[in-house]
Amino acid sequence: MKITLAQKNFSTNDIELNVNKIIDAAHEVKGSSLVIFPEFAVCGMNPYKRLSDDGFVEKCEKALDRIAVECEHVPVLVGCLLRNTSGKGKPFYNAAVYLFQGQRKVFKKKQLGLSDKRELEYFEPSEENEVLQIGCHKFAVTIGSDIYNIGDDEFLIQNRVDDLMPLAPDVIVNIASEVYDYQNIRNRINGLRQNVLKTERPLAFVNNVGRNEDKIYDGHSMIFGYEGYVVASTPFLQEKVIDVDLVCLISTKQADIQDVPSKEELENLADKL
């Protein structure tokens, strides 16, 4: 079984371009059982200033419908915003949506406000616990800070993976919009690894890449094997699509980190995206 990490640069100013990137990447992949795109792939990173615009939200909804049609025969998992139609709580969900041959399965973020406090203003946390079943494999789908609480910090909501472990997932997926922080890159890798070692499950981490307002998203998406080693990764600040066979996650070992560019080098790379 092959899974694919699609690290792309998505913008809140051009939803049509985002959708084209998703469709093109999905069609270029051959034989993948799941093509994974980052958090907010459909609407673009950092969408908060656009959420009061009903036209923007409607475009996002139509974009999801178009992806479902044009990627009908390619299983994709895309980050997007969804309206909260329950009549209770905040107006939106931060979600990941699985689309394949008419199926549409939604996974909603639970742990809000750790990476951006504006999440608390617009997005409703979810207590729904489901896994994504593809063939004989189960995927625990998480979003951003859902997996931050490794040490059972009493001031944080329980790690979403802990909620999902009773459902016996085979692989953890985390789609994210992690902002570049030179001092925090190794901490990020270590936190992801701790999830792997704690659960004894491989983990696919797919991050956004590019610049949005004053934020730089550095990419460096990774797949961790069962033993906590990085078995495949993408470069910093480049659009890149990679895939790996789940069989390779058992014993393959790779260097855990690439050379980290300086802040100045990273900003120069971001300007070119």
XYZ file of N, CA and C in Angstrom:
819
model
N 0.852 -1.193 0.000
C 0.000 0.000 0.000
C 0.884 1.238 0.000
N 0.648 2.142 -0.927
C 1.437 3.366 -1.047
C 0.619 4.578 -0.607
N 1.237 5.461 0.188
C 0.608 6.732 0.539
C 1.483 7.865 0.023
N 0.851 9.003 -0.260
C 1.524 10.131 -0.898
C 1.346 11.390 -0.083
N 2.440 12.127 0.103
C 2.416 13.416 0.791
C 2.564 14.513 -0.253
N 1.561 15.387 -0.347
C 1.565 16.449 -1.354
C 1.767 17.799 -0.668
N 3.011 18.247 -0.631
C 3.370 19.524 0.002
C 3.286 20.621 -1.053
N 2.266 21.479 -0.926
C 2.020 22.514 -1.925
C 1.835 23.873 -1.258
N 1.963 24.916 -2.076
C 1.803 26.295 -1.625
C 0.395 26.761 -1.981
N -0.462 26.913 -0.967
C -1.851 27.292 -1.187
C -2.110 28.715 -0.689
N -3.009 29.420 -1.375
C -3.242 30.842 -1.088
C -4.713 31.118 -0.823
N -4.996 32.012 0.126
C -6.385 32.431 0.366
C -6.889 33.356 -0.735
N -5.998 33.838 -1.570
C -6.386 34.785 -2.620
C -6.730 34.121 -3.939
N -6.548 32.808 -4.033
C -6.794 32.147 -5.312
C -7.223 30.693 -5.074
N -8.496 30.516 -4.747
C -9.011 29.170 -4.475
C -8.954 28.302 -5.722
N -9.216 28.905 -6.885
C -9.169 28.124 -8.129
C -7.780 27.549 -8.357
N -6.745 28.353 -8.083
C -5.375 27.856 -8.224
C -5.117 26.720 -7.238
N -5.605 26.853 -6.005
C -5.452 25.787 -5.013
C -6.056 24.482 -5.515
N -7.258 24.593 -6.037
C -7.959 23.398 -6.520
C -7.204 22.771 -7.688
N -6.706 23.608 -8.604
C -5.943 23.078 -9.737
C -4.692 22.338 -9.269
N -4.039 22.883 -8.238
C -2.842 22.217 -7.703
C -3.200 20.866 -7.098
N -4.312 20.812 -6.393
C -4.755 19.548 -5.787
C -5.078 18.522 -6.870
N -5.836 18.939 -7.867
C -6.234 18.025 -8.941
C -5.023 17.547 -9.732
N -4.140 18.479 -10.081
C -2.953 18.110 -10.862
C -2.057 17.130 -10.094
N -1.837 17.419 -8.810
C -0.985 16.540 -7.996
C -1.605 15.155 -7.870
N -2.919 15.113 -7.667
C -3.608 13.826 -7.526
C -3.511 13.002 -8.804
N -3.626 13.657 -9.954
C -3.588 12.939 -11.224
C -2.176 12.499 -11.608
N -1.167 13.186 -11.087
C 0.217 12.807 -11.395
C 0.666 11.573 -10.621
N -0.011 11.287 -9.521
C 0.364 10.151 -8.680
C -0.163 8.857 -9.307
N 0.663 7.846 -9.300
C 0.264 6.559 -9.867
C 0.205 5.484 -8.774
N -0.958 4.888 -8.602
C -1.089 3.733 -7.728
C -1.087 4.028 -6.240
N -1.366 5.268 -5.834
C -1.382 5.586 -4.408
C -2.749 5.264 -3.810
N -2.727 4.730 -2.605
C -3.976 4.429 -1.899
C -4.524 5.644 -1.162
N -3.685 6.677 -0.984
C -4.142 7.891 -0.324
C -3.161 9.024 -0.624
N -3.680 10.108 -1.210
C -2.886 11.311 -1.473
C -3.292 12.356 -0.432
N -2.332 12.776 0.392
C -2.639 13.615 1.549
C -2.152 15.034 1.301
N -3.058 16.003 1.473
C -2.740 17.423 1.322
C -2.809 18.097 2.696
N -2.154 19.252 2.862
C -2.062 19.862 4.205
C -3.337 20.536 4.678
N -3.285 20.999 5.902
C -4.364 21.763 6.532
C -4.710 22.978 5.676
N -6.017 23.256 5.538
C -6.510 24.422 4.785
C -6.033 24.438 3.335
N -5.817 23.267 2.733
C -5.341 23.229 1.352
C -6.333 23.884 0.391
N -7.621 23.673 0.605
C -8.632 24.194 -0.311
C -8.750 25.713 -0.198
N -8.846 26.216 1.020
C -9.090 27.649 1.222
C -7.816 28.469 1.321
N -6.670 27.816 1.517
C -5.425 28.541 1.700
C -5.123 28.749 3.171
N -3.847 28.886 3.461
C -3.404 29.048 4.843
C -3.887 30.374 5.419
N -4.118 30.362 6.749
C -4.410 31.600 7.464
C -5.653 32.313 6.906
N -6.812 31.643 6.852
C -7.982 32.208 6.170
C -8.831 33.154 7.017
N -8.410 33.481 8.224
C -9.283 34.119 9.210
C -9.897 35.441 8.734
N -9.138 36.245 8.008
C -9.657 37.534 7.554
C -10.729 37.392 6.489
N -10.853 36.214 5.913
C -11.829 36.006 4.832
C -13.098 35.304 5.313
N -13.131 34.899 6.567
C -14.235 34.056 7.022
C -15.561 34.783 7.166
N -15.522 36.100 7.235
C -16.770 36.871 7.302
C -17.375 37.099 5.919
N -16.671 36.670 4.899
C -17.107 36.825 3.511
C -17.829 35.552 3.069
N -19.160 35.624 2.968
C -19.931 34.444 2.572
C -19.523 33.944 1.186
N -19.116 34.870 0.315
C -18.689 34.476 -1.021
C -17.444 33.610 -0.985
N -16.536 33.925 -0.077
C -15.310 33.138 0.068
C -15.648 31.728 0.547
N -16.509 31.637 1.534
C -16.887 30.330 2.084
C -17.612 29.496 1.032
N -18.479 30.140 0.262
C -19.202 29.428 -0.792
C -18.239 28.902 -1.859
N -17.222 29.683 -2.200
C -16.217 29.236 -3.168
C -15.485 27.996 -2.653
N -15.216 27.993 -1.346
C -14.540 26.834 -0.751
C -15.403 25.584 -0.863
N -16.688 25.739 -0.624
C -17.602 24.595 -0.704
C -17.700 24.062 -2.132
N -17.791 24.980 -3.097
C -17.862 24.555 -4.498
C -16.546 23.920 -4.939
N -15.443 24.426 -4.395
C -14.132 23.862 -4.722
C -14.052 22.409 -4.289
N -14.579 22.120 -3.116
C -14.563 20.747 -2.609
C -15.384 19.839 -3.518
N -16.515 20.341 -3.992
C -17.350 19.569 -4.915
C -16.603 19.274 -6.219
N -15.858 20.268 -6.712
C -15.103 20.068 -7.958
C -14.003 19.024 -7.772
N -13.320 19.074 -6.646
C -12.272 18.082 -6.368
C -12.875 16.681 -6.334
N -14.043 16.562 -5.716
C -14.714 15.260 -5.618
C -15.004 14.685 -6.997
N -15.376 15.542 -7.936
C -15.698 15.084 -9.291
C -14.431 14.750 -10.072
N -13.467 15.667 -10.056
C -12.291 15.514 -10.921
C -11.261 14.537 -10.353
N -11.366 14.231 -9.074
C -10.470 13.234 -8.462
C -11.255 11.997 -8.057
N -12.311 11.706 -8.788
C -13.204 10.615 -8.408
C -12.479 9.289 -8.248
N -11.473 9.058 -9.077
C -10.793 7.763 -9.065
C -9.438 7.824 -8.358
N -9.184 8.923 -7.653
C -7.952 9.065 -6.873
C -8.335 9.372 -5.428
N -7.998 8.533 -4.472
C -8.372 8.804 -3.074
C -7.536 9.948 -2.503
N -8.201 11.040 -2.126
C -7.499 12.209 -1.607
C -8.019 12.576 -0.222
N -7.139 13.164 0.584
C -7.498 13.720 1.883
C -7.054 15.172 1.857
N -8.000 16.105 1.925
C -7.681 17.527 1.760
C -8.123 18.323 2.984
N -7.299 19.258 3.392
C -7.659 20.158 4.479
C -8.552 21.270 3.979
N -9.603 21.587 4.727
C -10.545 22.626 4.293
C -11.322 23.146 5.500
N -12.047 24.239 5.271
C -12.984 24.695 6.301
C -14.382 24.265 5.890
N -15.213 23.940 6.880
C -16.599 23.552 6.647
C -17.503 24.361 7.553
N -18.684 24.672 7.063
C -19.664 25.364 7.905
C -20.153 24.426 9.007
N -20.366 24.988 10.170
C -21.015 24.261 11.261
C -22.515 24.497 11.133
N -23.231 23.497 10.670
C -24.664 23.632 10.407
C -25.519 23.128 11.570
N -24.894 22.859 12.713
C -25.627 22.301 13.853
C -26.480 23.343 14.564
N -26.164 24.634 14.324
C -26.878 25.693 15.031
C -26.304 25.979 16.403
N -25.238 25.277 16.777
C -24.599 25.470 18.079
C -23.109 25.713 17.881
N -22.551 26.583 18.714
C -21.107 26.784 18.702
C -20.638 27.744 17.631
N -19.355 27.704 17.338
C -18.731 28.601 16.371
C -19.175 28.243 14.955
N -18.994 29.173 13.999
C -19.591 28.968 12.664
C -18.908 27.944 11.768
N -17.645 27.549 12.083
C -16.916 26.675 11.162
C -16.230 25.518 11.882
N -15.849 24.522 11.079
C -14.957 23.464 11.523
C -13.673 23.525 10.699
N -12.563 23.274 11.347
C -11.305 23.030 10.649
C -11.280 21.529 10.373
N -11.291 21.158 9.101
C -11.567 19.755 8.771
C -10.597 19.188 7.746
N -10.559 17.871 7.713
C -9.923 17.107 6.640
C -11.018 16.261 6.014
N -11.098 16.276 4.693
C -12.170 15.553 4.004
C -11.569 14.512 3.061
N -12.028 13.284 3.209
C -11.618 12.181 2.327
C -12.631 12.074 1.192
N -12.117 12.059 -0.048
C -12.962 11.991 -1.236
C -12.486 10.857 -2.131
N -13.414 9.976 -2.504
C -13.066 8.884 -3.413
C -14.331 8.177 -3.884
N -14.527 8.180 -5.203
C -15.639 7.458 -5.838
C -16.983 7.706 -5.152
N -17.280 8.962 -4.950
C -18.555 9.350 -4.354
C -18.586 9.360 -2.846
N -17.548 8.790 -2.217
C -17.475 8.824 -0.751
C -16.994 10.202 -0.295
N -17.517 10.637 0.816
C -17.061 11.888 1.428
C -17.104 11.694 2.951
N -15.926 11.597 3.545
C -15.840 11.384 4.982
C -15.099 12.549 5.608
N -15.664 13.103 6.691
C -15.147 14.326 7.297
C -14.519 14.026 8.657
N -13.342 14.627 8.883
C -12.638 14.538 10.163
C -12.366 15.955 10.644
N -12.790 16.258 11.874
C -12.750 17.638 12.366
C -11.716 17.799 13.472
N -11.120 18.963 13.511
C -10.081 19.242 14.504
C -10.689 19.408 15.890
N -9.956 18.926 16.884
C -10.412 19.020 18.271
C -9.635 20.061 19.062
N -8.318 20.049 18.960
C -7.450 20.893 19.793
C -7.233 22.237 19.106
N -7.932 23.277 19.554
C -7.904 24.579 18.889
C -7.119 25.614 19.692
N -6.568 26.586 18.963
C -6.026 27.787 19.600
C -4.599 27.711 20.069
N -3.931 26.564 19.916
C -2.553 26.460 20.384
C -1.574 27.123 19.428
N -1.795 26.958 18.122
C -0.905 27.572 17.142
C -1.407 28.938 16.693
N -2.700 29.200 16.809
C -3.260 30.501 16.429
C -4.536 30.732 17.229
N -4.529 31.752 18.074
C -5.669 32.017 18.963
C -6.942 32.347 18.194
N -6.812 32.781 16.939
C -8.006 33.131 16.165
C -8.881 31.918 15.873
N -8.309 30.736 15.964
C -9.120 29.525 15.796
C -10.283 29.502 16.773
N -10.049 29.971 17.979
C -11.075 29.926 19.022
C -12.256 30.830 18.697
N -12.015 31.848 17.895
C -13.076 32.794 17.538
C -14.004 32.241 16.462
N -13.451 31.449 15.544
C -14.221 31.043 14.370
C -14.560 29.552 14.304
N -13.774 28.699 14.957
C -13.914 27.263 14.742
C -14.411 26.530 15.986
N -15.281 25.582 15.755
C -15.854 24.753 16.807
C -15.028 23.476 16.947
N -14.596 23.130 18.155
C -13.874 21.858 18.329
C -14.822 20.675 18.199
N -14.276 19.548 17.797
C -15.091 18.355 17.603
C -14.703 17.263 18.576
N -15.697 16.543 19.059
C -15.470 15.390 19.933
C -15.713 14.079 19.190
N -15.946 14.152 17.883
C -16.203 12.938 17.109
C -14.913 12.138 16.945
N -14.995 10.849 17.163
C -13.828 9.974 17.038
C -14.103 8.892 16.005
N -13.462 9.029 14.854
C -13.591 8.044 13.790
C -12.233 7.848 13.143
N -12.041 6.716 12.507
C -10.834 6.483 11.719
C -11.235 6.312 10.256
N -10.258 6.518 9.382
C -10.468 6.346 7.951
C -10.049 4.937 7.566
N -10.987 4.162 7.057
C -10.709 2.779 6.648
C -10.472 2.746 5.146
N -9.276 2.285 4.736
C -8.966 2.096 3.317
C -8.457 0.668 3.162
N -9.250 -0.158 2.544
C -8.900 -1.566 2.449
C -8.820 -2.161 3.843
N -7.695 -2.803 4.154
C -7.533 -3.403 5.482
C -6.787 -2.485 6.449
N -6.505 -1.256 6.035
C -5.760 -0.327 6.872
C -6.666 0.773 7.427
N -6.389 1.149 8.679
C -7.118 2.225 9.332
C -6.169 3.401 9.590
N -6.639 4.609 9.278
C -5.838 5.815 9.450
C -6.484 6.718 10.507
N -5.672 7.121 11.502
C -6.116 8.092 12.495
C -5.803 9.479 11.953
N -6.821 10.215 11.533
C -6.631 11.514 10.896
C -6.679 12.618 11.952
N -5.600 13.390 12.045
C -5.517 14.504 12.994
C -5.114 15.767 12.254
N -5.358 16.907 12.898
C -5.091 18.197 12.260
C -4.275 19.078 13.203
N -3.110 19.520 12.719
C -2.296 20.471 13.469
C -2.059 20.077 14.911
N -2.500 20.933 15.826
C -2.208 20.784 17.259
C -2.978 19.657 17.939
N -3.770 18.892 17.184
C -4.445 17.730 17.770
C -3.461 16.780 18.455
N -2.212 16.753 17.982
C -1.258 15.770 18.525
C -0.177 16.424 19.383
N -0.404 17.658 19.839
C 0.618 18.367 20.606
C 0.856 17.781 21.995
N -0.186 17.313 22.643
C -0.071 16.937 24.057
C 0.505 15.521 24.193
N 1.815 15.444 24.205
C 2.490 14.147 24.314
C 2.627 13.721 25.770
N 2.877 14.694 26.657
C 3.162 14.372 28.054
C 1.968 14.417 28.970
N 0.763 14.370 28.410
C -0.465 14.395 29.214
C -0.532 15.651 30.088
N -0.210 16.794 29.507
C -0.290 18.085 30.195
C -1.741 18.333 30.613
N -1.959 18.570 31.902
C -3.329 18.726 32.402
C -4.000 19.990 31.880
N -3.217 20.940 31.337
C -3.789 22.181 30.831
C -4.134 22.095 29.348
N -3.831 20.964 28.710
C -4.149 20.770 27.316
C -5.215 19.685 27.171
N -5.988 19.789 26.080
C -6.944 18.737 25.776
C -6.169 17.459 25.440
N -6.739 16.318 25.767
C -6.079 15.041 25.522
C -5.660 14.920 24.063
N -4.481 14.372 23.843
C -3.979 14.106 22.505
C -5.045 13.339 21.714
N -5.351 13.832 20.511
C -6.402 13.219 19.705
C -6.079 11.754 19.372
N -4.793 11.456 19.231
C -4.409 10.076 18.936
C -4.822 9.155 20.071
N -4.705 9.622 21.312
C -5.138 8.804 22.451
C -6.630 8.491 22.352
N -7.409 9.463 21.871
C -8.849 9.226 21.685
C -9.110 8.152 20.641
N -8.229 8.111 19.621
C -8.465 7.230 18.483
C -7.847 5.840 18.625
N -6.928 5.663 19.554
C -6.253 4.374 19.696
C -7.202 3.206 19.986
N -8.297 3.401 20.749
C -9.221 2.269 20.942
C -9.829 1.746 19.642
N -9.755 2.554 18.561
C -10.282 2.136 17.268
C -9.240 1.384 16.441
N -8.062 1.176 17.021
C -6.989 0.359 16.424
C -6.520 0.864 15.068
N -6.090 2.118 14.974
C -5.547 2.601 13.699
C -4.200 1.962 13.402
N -3.867 1.864 12.107
C -2.581 1.334 11.680
C -1.566 2.444 11.410
N -2.057 3.617 11.016
C -1.198 4.746 10.656
C -1.816 6.024 11.207
N -0.964 6.932 11.697
C -1.411 8.257 12.127
C -1.129 9.242 10.993
N -2.095 10.096 10.706
C -1.921 11.170 9.724
C -2.117 12.500 10.435
N -1.208 13.436 10.192
C -1.365 14.789 10.724
C -1.158 15.792 9.595
N -2.214 16.541 9.263
C -2.082 17.604 8.270
C -1.943 18.918 9.038
N -1.056 19.795 8.575
C -0.668 20.921 9.424
C -0.377 22.185 8.634
N -0.316 23.280 9.382
C 0.159 24.583 8.883
C 1.172 25.101 9.886
N 2.295 24.420 9.996
C 3.310 24.781 10.973
C 4.161 25.938 10.456
N 4.228 26.997 11.266
C 4.973 28.195 10.893
C 6.460 27.998 11.190
N 7.289 28.527 10.307
C 8.734 28.417 10.485
C 9.190 29.083 11.777
N 9.937 28.356 12.541
C 10.585 28.861 13.749
C 11.921 28.139 13.842
N 12.977 28.881 13.618
C 14.301 28.260 13.523
C 14.628 27.428 14.756
N 14.222 27.913 15.940
C 14.556 27.223 17.184
C 13.655 26.019 17.448
N 12.544 25.938 16.712
C 11.540 24.933 17.055
C 11.504 23.729 16.114
N 12.281 23.754 15.046
C 12.195 22.681 14.056
C 12.500 21.320 14.675
N 13.563 21.247 15.448
C 13.906 19.968 16.079
C 12.868 19.553 17.113
N 12.284 20.546 17.800
C 11.211 20.226 18.753
C 10.004 19.629 18.031
N 9.699 20.157 16.851
C 8.589 19.629 16.061
C 8.835 18.181 15.687
N 10.028 17.909 15.186
C 10.367 16.547 14.791
C 10.300 15.609 15.994
N 10.821 16.067 17.111
C 10.809 15.233 18.315
C 9.386 14.965 18.791
N 8.519 15.988 18.724
C 7.133 15.790 19.129
C 6.419 14.775 18.253
N 6.658 14.837 16.941
C 6.068 13.857 16.035
C 6.602 12.463 16.346
N 7.908 12.381 16.579
C 8.512 11.081 16.891
C 7.936 10.496 18.177
N 7.698 11.344 19.167
C 7.160 10.853 20.436
C 5.774 10.241 20.245
N 4.989 10.791 19.330
C 3.696 10.183 19.015
C 3.882 8.774 18.458
N 4.894 8.608 17.614
C 5.171 7.297 17.024
C 5.610 6.301 18.093
N 6.545 6.723 18.928
C 7.075 5.821 19.944
C 6.023 5.473 20.991
N 5.156 6.434 21.306
C 4.110 6.201 22.306
C 3.069 5.209 21.806
N 2.701 5.333 20.520
C 1.602 4.530 19.976
C 2.077 3.292 19.220
N 3.377 3.276 18.875
C 3.936 2.213 18.035
C 3.204 2.139 16.698
N 2.959 3.325 16.140
C 2.313 3.456 14.836
C 3.133 4.414 13.968
N 3.268 4.136 12.672
C 3.929 5.100 11.787
C 3.081 6.367 11.656
N 3.723 7.451 11.243
C 3.029 8.739 11.181
C 3.407 9.472 9.904
N 2.395 9.979 9.210
C 2.582 10.813 8.025
C 2.208 12.247 8.376
N 3.168 13.146 8.273
C 2.986 14.567 8.604
C 3.104 15.376 7.316
N 2.037 16.136 6.978
C 2.022 16.916 5.738
C 1.824 18.392 6.091
N 2.822 19.195 5.797
C 2.821 20.601 6.196
C 2.657 21.517 4.985
N 2.068 22.681 5.238
C 1.993 23.717 4.217
C 3.366 24.307 3.950
N 3.484 24.943 2.793
C 4.738 25.585 2.428
C 4.428 26.915 1.741
N 5.209 27.943 2.054
C 5.024 29.231 1.401
C 4.887 30.369 2.377
N 4.506 31.528 1.863
C 4.360 32.736 2.666
C 2.917 33.228 2.588
N 2.373 33.603 3.741
C 1.030 34.172 3.791
C 1.057 35.289 4.825
N 0.819 36.516 4.360
C 0.963 37.699 5.204
C 2.380 37.698 5.798
N 2.499 37.735 7.123
C 3.827 37.780 7.736
C 4.309 36.402 8.182
N 3.587 35.361 7.814
C 3.934 34.012 8.258
C 4.620 33.232 7.136
N 5.617 32.454 7.515
C 6.299 31.556 6.584
C 6.036 30.128 7.039
N 5.513 29.329 6.132
C 5.275 27.916 6.405
C 6.376 27.132 5.705
N 7.118 26.326 6.466
C 8.391 25.817 5.949
C 8.338 24.453 5.288
N 7.163 23.816 5.231
C 7.095 22.511 4.597
C 7.765 21.445 5.443
N 8.751 20.760 4.873
C 9.472 19.674 5.540
C 8.489 18.616 6.068
N 7.627 18.159 5.157
C 6.707 17.070 5.483
C 7.517 15.787 5.657
N 7.011 14.872 6.483
C 7.788 13.683 6.838
C 6.900 12.467 7.046
N 7.498 11.300 6.817
C 6.875 10.042 7.190
C 7.805 9.334 8.165
N 7.280 8.987 9.320
C 8.039 8.279 10.345
C 7.675 6.806 10.322
N 8.698 5.946 10.415
C 8.461 4.520 10.513
C 8.124 4.107 11.933
N 7.869 2.829 12.131
C 7.445 2.311 13.431
C 8.442 2.596 14.548
N 9.723 2.651 14.213
C 10.745 2.845 15.232
C 11.059 4.321 15.490
N 10.313 5.225 14.842
C 10.493 6.652 15.079
C 11.484 7.329 14.166
N 12.021 6.591 13.178
C 12.942 7.194 12.227
C 12.167 7.865 11.086
N 12.716 8.952 10.561
C 12.160 9.566 9.360
C 12.565 8.712 8.165
N 11.584 8.166 7.446
C 11.894 7.294 6.314
C 11.742 8.009 4.973
N 11.059 9.165 4.977
C 10.939 9.985 3.766
C 10.580 11.398 4.198
N 11.104 12.385 3.472
C 10.798 13.773 3.819
C 10.906 14.662 2.598
N 10.253 15.812 2.649
C 10.331 16.804 1.589
C 11.292 17.916 1.999
N 11.759 18.714 1.046
C 12.660 19.815 1.379
C 11.921 20.949 2.101
N 12.685 21.826 2.716
C 12.135 23.076 3.218
C 11.799 23.992 2.041
N 10.680 24.710 2.169
C 10.291 25.803 1.265
C 10.338 25.443 -0.215
N 9.867 24.251 -0.516
C 9.698 23.858 -1.910
C 8.433 23.027 -2.039
N 7.723 23.215 -3.138
C 6.599 22.336 -3.417
C 7.148 20.976 -3.839
N 6.631 19.935 -3.243
C 7.159 18.605 -3.515
C 6.111 17.556 -3.191
N 6.048 16.519 -4.006
C 5.158 15.384 -3.769
C 6.020 14.136 -3.646
N 5.852 13.397 -2.548
C 6.615 12.159 -2.337
C 5.660 11.048 -1.934
N 6.089 9.818 -2.140
C 5.271 8.697 -1.676
C 6.167 7.613 -1.091
N 5.536 6.732 -0.336
C 6.260 5.648 0.311
C 5.318 4.455 0.474
N 5.879 3.286 0.341
C 5.116 2.063 0.561
C 5.113 1.768 2.059
N 3.971 1.419 2.596
C 3.872 1.159 4.034
C 4.811 0.043 4.485
N 5.167 -0.862 3.593
C 6.100 -1.936 3.953
C 7.445 -1.344 4.366
N 7.834 -0.233 3.751
C 9.131 0.394 4.040
C 9.179 1.025 5.432
N 8.046 1.189 6.073
C 8.018 1.867 7.369
C 8.509 0.976 8.503
N 8.731 -0.291 8.239
C 9.107 -1.222 9.308
C 10.542 -1.017 9.762
N 11.468 -0.905 8.809
C 12.869 -0.931 9.235
C 13.750 0.126 8.579
N 13.231 0.882 7.618
C 14.055 1.855 6.918
C 14.482 2.973 7.855
N 15.758 3.343 7.790
C 16.265 4.423 8.628
C 16.856 5.508 7.743
N 16.525 6.773 8.046
C 17.049 7.915 7.308
C 17.461 8.984 8.303
N 18.395 9.863 7.902
C 18.774 10.989 8.764
C 17.514 11.755 9.166
N 17.457 12.143 10.428
C 16.225 12.702 10.969
C 15.994 14.170 10.638
N 16.970 14.844 10.107
C 16.766 16.254 9.789
C 17.724 16.677 8.686
N 17.239 17.550 7.826
C 18.094 18.112 6.799
C 18.822 19.326 7.371
N 19.735 19.870 6.603
C 20.356 21.128 6.997
C 19.285 22.203 7.055
N 19.225 22.926 8.155
C 18.194 23.954 8.335
C 18.715 25.282 7.803
N 18.037 25.883 6.841
C 18.495 27.177 6.324
C 18.422 28.257 7.401
N 19.203 29.311 7.231
C 19.074 30.467 8.111
C 17.750 31.164 7.820
N 17.348 32.058 8.709
C 16.091 32.778 8.501
C 16.143 33.582 7.212
N 17.266 34.208 6.921
C 17.398 35.010 5.704
C 17.287 34.133 4.457
N 17.944 32.981 4.483
C 17.864 32.059 3.358
C 16.442 31.563 3.149
N 15.756 31.275 4.254
C 14.397 30.777 4.174
C 13.455 31.819 3.586
N 13.607 33.084 3.991
C 12.767 34.143 3.457
C 13.008 34.334 1.954
N 14.255 34.201 1.527
C 14.563 34.292 0.108
C 13.897 33.158 -0.662
N 13.905 31.956 -0.085
C 13.224 30.827 -0.708
C 11.723 31.056 -0.777
N 11.155 31.608 0.287
C 9.715 31.859 0.337
C 9.292 32.864 -0.726
N 10.121 33.874 -0.984
C 9.796 34.878 -1.978
C 9.715 34.300 -3.385
N 10.359 33.165 -3.599
C 10.384 32.563 -4.926
C 9.177 31.649 -5.183
N 8.416 31.353 -4.133
C 7.273 30.455 -4.310
C 6.090 31.180 -4.936
